[in-house]
Steps between C-alpha positions, in 0.01 A plus 500: 500500500778596261588564140787260442270222378267718295400334171393717211145424387465338161250765392744790507460821317692361205265201467169669557393851413387688813148636501445872466348683796214705362393847605120508554310696234405852616149558627304825548538668838124486561499123450800462733333717766175306468680168538697621803191634677310179426775284646524722808133549586311237297731199507199267538328661194159550668351644180565180303152366573339809340652441157255429216199516734172687432424811707244324723748222579774755576266676745425172678869405512580842645238458771624147573856633537399736781220277636608134463174392666333565163724233352451217747146573625323381179683167530434464872341169605327367807795264562728802517260671741501204740880509515507880538230489769707266715816706440323828572353383830836354601695820435224706667562303818861612476428855376279600794751441783792611282320820402437589863857407599677688223291812558625488858855460366449818295371680814157531336155409637435124454184564298711649218660161452156351430408788270821433305398139444166598347533768228854438357439128427192595294708746293777247448256227396394725211841638400761246614652240268601242764265211576667420831581832667294567813487871578530655843718693742861392549742489790787698351276769351327545835833526679630754246193719549534481879871583484503779241179674604570441868813713472280800416167440677433311821218252437392505866511875562350604164318194356280694257793667322688170495206313341451770238871489417478121461216547247703767317806273495288221352368741237850606391618138503214416263572797274868404483422136424241577234721762332785251472262248347348742249846625401632144461771562759472166675875446475542755784399225744793288375739730688379324814709186456416166655778545755365843595149367552620201707704723733240775520214259573708318763597824672145635494372169639757508783404856596128419480541194724688701761239777493231242574655452843283794597188290447650177629614660827194722539690831487306825460786733402746420225765675292424633153848400382543180301869421555573198717699694762218747570240223507695278740585796724129585518408140583757449776452840665136405564548159661285613794204535259524157340175302536560129546139419407543665161842338449375148572199547272719639219753217522225236495336642189836554328589136568164391359546707183855378441396140563219518241734664251760226552237227464360649178850535359573135568158392370409731210157337462406652836588857399159613626607430860758780502263718294226466760736533798496885524119516498486210744740688728284812483184301584664307786670812638176698486303225677772460763507871582120525500454202733785584741474882487873507434476862385472587872837332566725683257404329172431777247211454254405662169182660630212618285525463122283722285220308330427555130673525164785730403412868542626733223825676584556730200446804718756361749790518251700798635661635181564831675668341800848617606589127503432466126872439410512224760190336354644518146836355608336224702258425216782453250702276733208278606370501142826360363530238776136394462538474121816294528338257742168473314653450154758251630229296676272510195777387265603219734155342504442570129811296427352199681183516290680580175348838417643851477410821678574847367708697753382836363138389511549387860638842590191665357278264699694559824496874441126521433407285798713719729358823353143373543594355839631833626161651416314225689683494837761240396874509537778339291419161344682262267528123449656351817679168462336325797144572386579424135664171594185395686291606201722295267498191723123522542465447125384840375429524128449873440499837675140422605650371826577865587136591446389213726745620767370856468140381543601305813671809642195710410280259697741533793489881484120503491423246770802359687720793609349523853632147562859628481458731802673254737771390255829531694777715353748231600341256251544753221866541602543124488348488149738774382807328649402165345458664160819704530719206593414352163651805329846441652636276224816344644528252213499779240775688685714184523438435130617854418819441700581182307413639155595870505682667790419850374127422498541376857660834594204684344260277693679557832522875436125515457443282807730684740399838358138428592576335836751755632386806307153523351303347218585800280873474575503126429317540170713793381823325604413178317388680183813717508729196527306325221539805275870516589535141387315580179738790436798275568370249245485782244816687600720194558409242234674164503779432252650152461773332296375241252676184389431226249314188619712204380377328182246774426464849357346629823662768714402527865629652825826342612387542861182300440671244273856433625563268203453788254825606332600853413615582149870593452541866412128569545313630806124437490284704740126485553304807617182402684296823497387792286764773475388840628653817637480347850736212419701621199797625705505183710494276192786697339716454810397136541575407137842665520572322828408165341746582220777591747443180700502285186821658369672454837391136507627434147829676572562298817416176317726588207217457250418702189383855560139613492378613157119511504228583754157360413197646681196273507206744476221241512370621839529871412139582418555872457765769499500878529736768373718470811544131426599568140749764617643240737557259210669774301738569792572130552572459129749788497676373815524149354638629171779679687582162657490316163178317590192455286142536631251243366125492570286186498123458493386863546120541511287697260460807721875508567583467131254774408653751742859408416417542132343844552800612705741381223674266746454202267675693226777600742548145632451327168205275417748213446565499878139437599389134502177315557643252752803471725602189309516690170695783665750254648535324165573829324757602762671161481510521122684831524726384785587156358426497126717191444327299774157611383586403140627160614184444703289593201695261273462217751128564518467485120694170487267349756 
């Protein structure tokens, strides 16, 4: 990099008239406000399909928006049903043991896990836009409920209050989700970055696995805390109560589950093996306990499960409870986490099948199924990855697979629940551990380290916050660090020096392109962010520091002094009054130092505000150019009129 060999472009200002930078025509405030609101809340233009349609068609389109089943049901075929029937039965075989296991993880009666796999999938099948999402309870949501509600109410000492609070939490989660969807505020979920989710899920999975040592070792008393130190202290202070029979049984089933998962991963065609493994484990464990009477030798069993469909629970929602603030707080937290997981899973599988899902519509569907679920003895549900992956691999075509799964669970509730009496708790713990280990994504963490160290820090903050603190601390810590990074992006925008790419009119960063040459007497800076009150002071100091460094460099090299400073405004999408004031200050400081400020490629919004503030008039319209190349040509023409004239003459001779 250097300026000694800089060659003046043939198309200098004297040879080619620079283009005028236009100020956008003024528009009414109402039109501006309407456009801004549309871009913020209706970026996907959901009302586009209603244009030029008769009233009857608009009514049908409106119903189809909220109930997508009305769109795909008329086109449903028997071929689709065969595929959905196979998928539905397959995910039902996974939903039944998972539902029981995750209810146990949430410190709720196992039957609630089955209830939650019956009603919510029916609601989602009518209102959801994803063809592949399989609805049910999730590991992290269950753990969050156990952790946050468990801090207020002991599930063992006061089970009725705890269950009612779980229903109330589900209700508020649904209200929060649906309200975000109706208000088109889906972008709120984007504040949970990928790095945050990876770390949070990994930490929650680690804590959940350690807490399952209670079931694996056959312990009766266990800590309510979720941090790893409290859990391990509780485990190792009760070594005299460890049951080797339960431990051996748990390790055997865990090995079986991990083996089937490994086999299915290596042979994707046999995905159904790992999908059927949890139900197979439940059946084998139940038969083993029943035949050997292992419950008499320290192996804990589920016991009686209530037969019948979901009882109504509207009257069980304790809106007057002293724990109402806890339920609201827990509902918001688990609602956001469940939304983030469900929408991310839905979009992932939609990408494979080349169709789109509406995030706001999904929020409405999640919210309604949780509101209805809370009134029918269900707790938090969303679209878990494991169940949805099985649904996808089984070849589902529509959301009908959720209806098939719900019918299978209904049949289980009506006729098969007594068969789960002898199901050992240790098998459920093994199922949870096997599922949770899949949430610890080592590869994603390593990828974050290689690509973006700050994202890796966010990931680790979430992980260690959950493991050594609590799930709330981990989530808050990760979101806080992510927001801090967002503020740093805004408050400390990047500025770089530009140079000319040899044999071209292009100007790029001299750090990225070492061959780029700087222009004698001209400093070209690029600002890579909108200019607001939060970064105006920083940019003023940074621009002046660039000028000082450039003048020192020229003085030490004995080259010509600096005359012009060109600011490339191509990446500055907007500016506020603080930003304009900053430019006015920079201009005055530069004039005192016999320097001239030149602007290149300012956007329409920037030009409009600078025009209204009279800054264009103060700077001079002749110092605002459409491109950096034109600005450099004009500066060179004023710096070296004889060289520019000679270059122009040579060009005309050629």
